[in-house]
């Protein structure tokens, strides 16, 4: 599941910024090194976003799987405060009851 969390972290980064976290890399070996070293601009430095999202993305993209969110629901819970009211209600209905 933690590899899926990493993939969601990449998608989240792209949704927030309009580009992939390692899109600055031109070669696969560069991307692998960048991923290992967390060498990407935090989302709040690419777009006007709350800095707290940087921490959420960094945790999802952590190079060591044990440092990532344990479950997708944990990631979702951290993102919940940025969701609209209908998304928060749906989350409550499906995950908190």
PDB file of C-alpha atoms in Angstrom:
ATOM      1  CA  UNK A   1       0.000   0.000   0.000  1.00  0.00           C
ATOM      2  CA  UNK A   2       2.859   2.407   0.664  1.00  0.00           C
ATOM      3  CA  UNK A   3       3.984   2.222  -2.964  1.00  0.00           C
ATOM      4  CA  UNK A   4       0.450   3.276  -3.880  1.00  0.00           C
ATOM      5  CA  UNK A   5       0.768   6.166  -1.421  1.00  0.00           C
ATOM      6  CA  UNK A   6       3.910   7.244  -3.281  1.00  0.00           C
ATOM      7  CA  UNK A   7       2.014   7.171  -6.584  1.00  0.00           C
ATOM      8  CA  UNK A   8      -0.803   9.220  -5.075  1.00  0.00           C
ATOM      9  CA  UNK A   9       1.811  11.666  -3.793  1.00  0.00           C
ATOM     10  CA  UNK A  10       3.110  12.121  -7.347  1.00  0.00           C
ATOM     11  CA  UNK A  11      -0.431  12.669  -8.623  1.00  0.00           C
ATOM     12  CA  UNK A  12      -1.206  15.057  -5.784  1.00  0.00           C
ATOM     13  CA  UNK A  13       1.920  17.065  -6.573  1.00  0.00           C
ATOM     14  CA  UNK A  14       0.930  17.260 -10.229  1.00  0.00           C
ATOM     15  CA  UNK A  15      -2.647  18.252  -9.401  1.00  0.00           C
ATOM     16  CA  UNK A  16      -1.404  20.999  -7.095  1.00  0.00           C
ATOM     17  CA  UNK A  17       1.342  22.371  -9.329  1.00  0.00           C
ATOM     18  CA  UNK A  18       0.522  21.376 -12.900  1.00  0.00           C
ATOM     19  CA  UNK A  19       3.737  19.378 -13.274  1.00  0.00           C
ATOM     20  CA  UNK A  20       5.320  16.237 -11.905  1.00  0.00           C
ATOM     21  CA  UNK A  21       7.631  16.452  -8.900  1.00  0.00           C
ATOM     22  CA  UNK A  22      10.623  15.311 -10.935  1.00  0.00           C
ATOM     23  CA  UNK A  23       9.735  16.863 -14.287  1.00  0.00           C
ATOM     24  CA  UNK A  24      12.916  18.946 -14.096  1.00  0.00           C
ATOM     25  CA  UNK A  25      14.920  15.750 -14.681  1.00  0.00           C
ATOM     26  CA  UNK A  26      15.826  14.889 -18.246  1.00  0.00           C
ATOM     27  CA  UNK A  27      17.093  11.345 -17.658  1.00  0.00           C
ATOM     28  CA  UNK A  28      15.667   8.430 -15.724  1.00  0.00           C
ATOM     29  CA  UNK A  29      18.804   8.177 -13.598  1.00  0.00           C
ATOM     30  CA  UNK A  30      18.394  11.849 -12.642  1.00  0.00           C
ATOM     31  CA  UNK A  31      14.772  11.233 -11.664  1.00  0.00           C
ATOM     32  CA  UNK A  32      15.745   8.235  -9.525  1.00  0.00           C
ATOM     33  CA  UNK A  33      18.369  10.297  -7.712  1.00  0.00           C
ATOM     34  CA  UNK A  34      15.950  13.199  -7.287  1.00  0.00           C
ATOM     35  CA  UNK A  35      13.292  10.878  -5.852  1.00  0.00           C
ATOM     36  CA  UNK A  36      15.773   9.383  -3.395  1.00  0.00           C
ATOM     37  CA  UNK A  37      16.918  12.816  -2.254  1.00  0.00           C
ATOM     38  CA  UNK A  38      13.497  14.510  -2.319  1.00  0.00           C
ATOM     39  CA  UNK A  39      14.931  16.924  -4.856  1.00  0.00           C
ATOM     40  CA  UNK A  40      11.851  18.820  -6.010  1.00  0.00           C
ATOM     41  CA  UNK A  41      10.380  22.227  -5.364  1.00  0.00           C
ATOM     42  CA  UNK A  42       7.790  22.162  -2.588  1.00  0.00           C
ATOM     43  CA  UNK A  43       4.299  22.768  -4.031  1.00  0.00           C
ATOM     44  CA  UNK A  44       3.993  26.098  -2.208  1.00  0.00           C
ATOM     45  CA  UNK A  45       7.077  27.357  -4.082  1.00  0.00           C
ATOM     46  CA  UNK A  46       5.503  26.477  -7.443  1.00  0.00           C
ATOM     47  CA  UNK A  47       1.994  27.817  -6.770  1.00  0.00           C
ATOM     48  CA  UNK A  48       0.398  29.967  -4.080  1.00  0.00           C
ATOM     49  CA  UNK A  49      -0.572  27.114  -1.774  1.00  0.00           C
ATOM     50  CA  UNK A  50      -0.654  26.639   1.992  1.00  0.00           C
ATOM     51  CA  UNK A  51       2.794  25.486   3.177  1.00  0.00           C
ATOM     52  CA  UNK A  52       1.140  22.667   5.152  1.00  0.00           C
ATOM     53  CA  UNK A  53       0.542  20.936   1.815  1.00  0.00           C
ATOM     54  CA  UNK A  54       4.328  20.700   1.428  1.00  0.00           C
ATOM     55  CA  UNK A  55       4.507  18.491   4.514  1.00  0.00           C
ATOM     56  CA  UNK A  56       1.671  16.268   3.284  1.00  0.00           C
ATOM     57  CA  UNK A  57       3.248  15.824  -0.154  1.00  0.00           C
ATOM     58  CA  UNK A  58       6.707  15.211   1.333  1.00  0.00           C
ATOM     59  CA  UNK A  59       5.329  12.495   3.586  1.00  0.00           C
ATOM     60  CA  UNK A  60       3.563  10.800   0.671  1.00  0.00           C
ATOM     61  CA  UNK A  61       6.766  10.990  -1.412  1.00  0.00           C
ATOM     62  CA  UNK A  62       9.127   9.878   1.353  1.00  0.00           C
ATOM     63  CA  UNK A  63      11.911   7.721  -0.143  1.00  0.00           C
ATOM     64  CA  UNK A  64      11.715   5.259   2.758  1.00  0.00           C
ATOM     65  CA  UNK A  65       8.339   3.464   2.649  1.00  0.00           C
ATOM     66  CA  UNK A  66       8.068   3.327   6.445  1.00  0.00           C
ATOM     67  CA  UNK A  67       8.152   7.147   6.501  1.00  0.00           C
ATOM     68  CA  UNK A  68       5.109   7.416   4.214  1.00  0.00           C
ATOM     69  CA  UNK A  69       1.490   7.355   5.303  1.00  0.00           C
ATOM     70  CA  UNK A  70       0.597   3.869   6.494  1.00  0.00           C
ATOM     71  CA  UNK A  71      -2.796   3.952   4.799  1.00  0.00           C
ATOM     72  CA  UNK A  72      -4.510   6.028   2.142  1.00  0.00           C
ATOM     73  CA  UNK A  73      -7.127   7.025   4.707  1.00  0.00           C
ATOM     74  CA  UNK A  74      -4.379   8.707   6.773  1.00  0.00           C
ATOM     75  CA  UNK A  75      -3.355  10.774   3.751  1.00  0.00           C
ATOM     76  CA  UNK A  76      -7.002  11.570   3.049  1.00  0.00           C
ATOM     77  CA  UNK A  77      -7.544  12.680   6.622  1.00  0.00           C
ATOM     78  CA  UNK A  78      -4.657  15.157   6.363  1.00  0.00           C
ATOM     79  CA  UNK A  79      -6.047  16.519   3.087  1.00  0.00           C
ATOM     80  CA  UNK A  80      -9.600  16.764   4.402  1.00  0.00           C
ATOM     81  CA  UNK A  81      -9.252  20.325   5.704  1.00  0.00           C
ATOM     82  CA  UNK A  82      -8.566  21.451   2.110  1.00  0.00           C
ATOM     83  CA  UNK A  83     -11.660  19.723   0.706  1.00  0.00           C
ATOM     84  CA  UNK A  84     -15.027  21.301   0.023  1.00  0.00           C
ATOM     85  CA  UNK A  85     -17.989  20.651   2.294  1.00  0.00           C
ATOM     86  CA  UNK A  86     -19.500  17.919   0.077  1.00  0.00           C
ATOM     87  CA  UNK A  87     -16.190  16.013   0.025  1.00  0.00           C
ATOM     88  CA  UNK A  88     -15.874  16.332   3.807  1.00  0.00           C
ATOM     89  CA  UNK A  89     -19.414  15.008   4.217  1.00  0.00           C
ATOM     90  CA  UNK A  90     -18.771  12.073   1.899  1.00  0.00           C
ATOM     91  CA  UNK A  91     -15.583  11.249   3.810  1.00  0.00           C
ATOM     92  CA  UNK A  92     -17.490  11.335   7.094  1.00  0.00           C
ATOM     93  CA  UNK A  93     -20.251   9.129   5.705  1.00  0.00           C
ATOM     94  CA  UNK A  94     -17.876   6.520   4.272  1.00  0.00           C
ATOM     95  CA  UNK A  95     -14.940   6.440   6.677  1.00  0.00           C
ATOM     96  CA  UNK A  96     -16.046   7.741  10.036  1.00  0.00           C
ATOM     97  CA  UNK A  97     -19.275   5.806  10.524  1.00  0.00           C
TER      98      UNK A  97
END
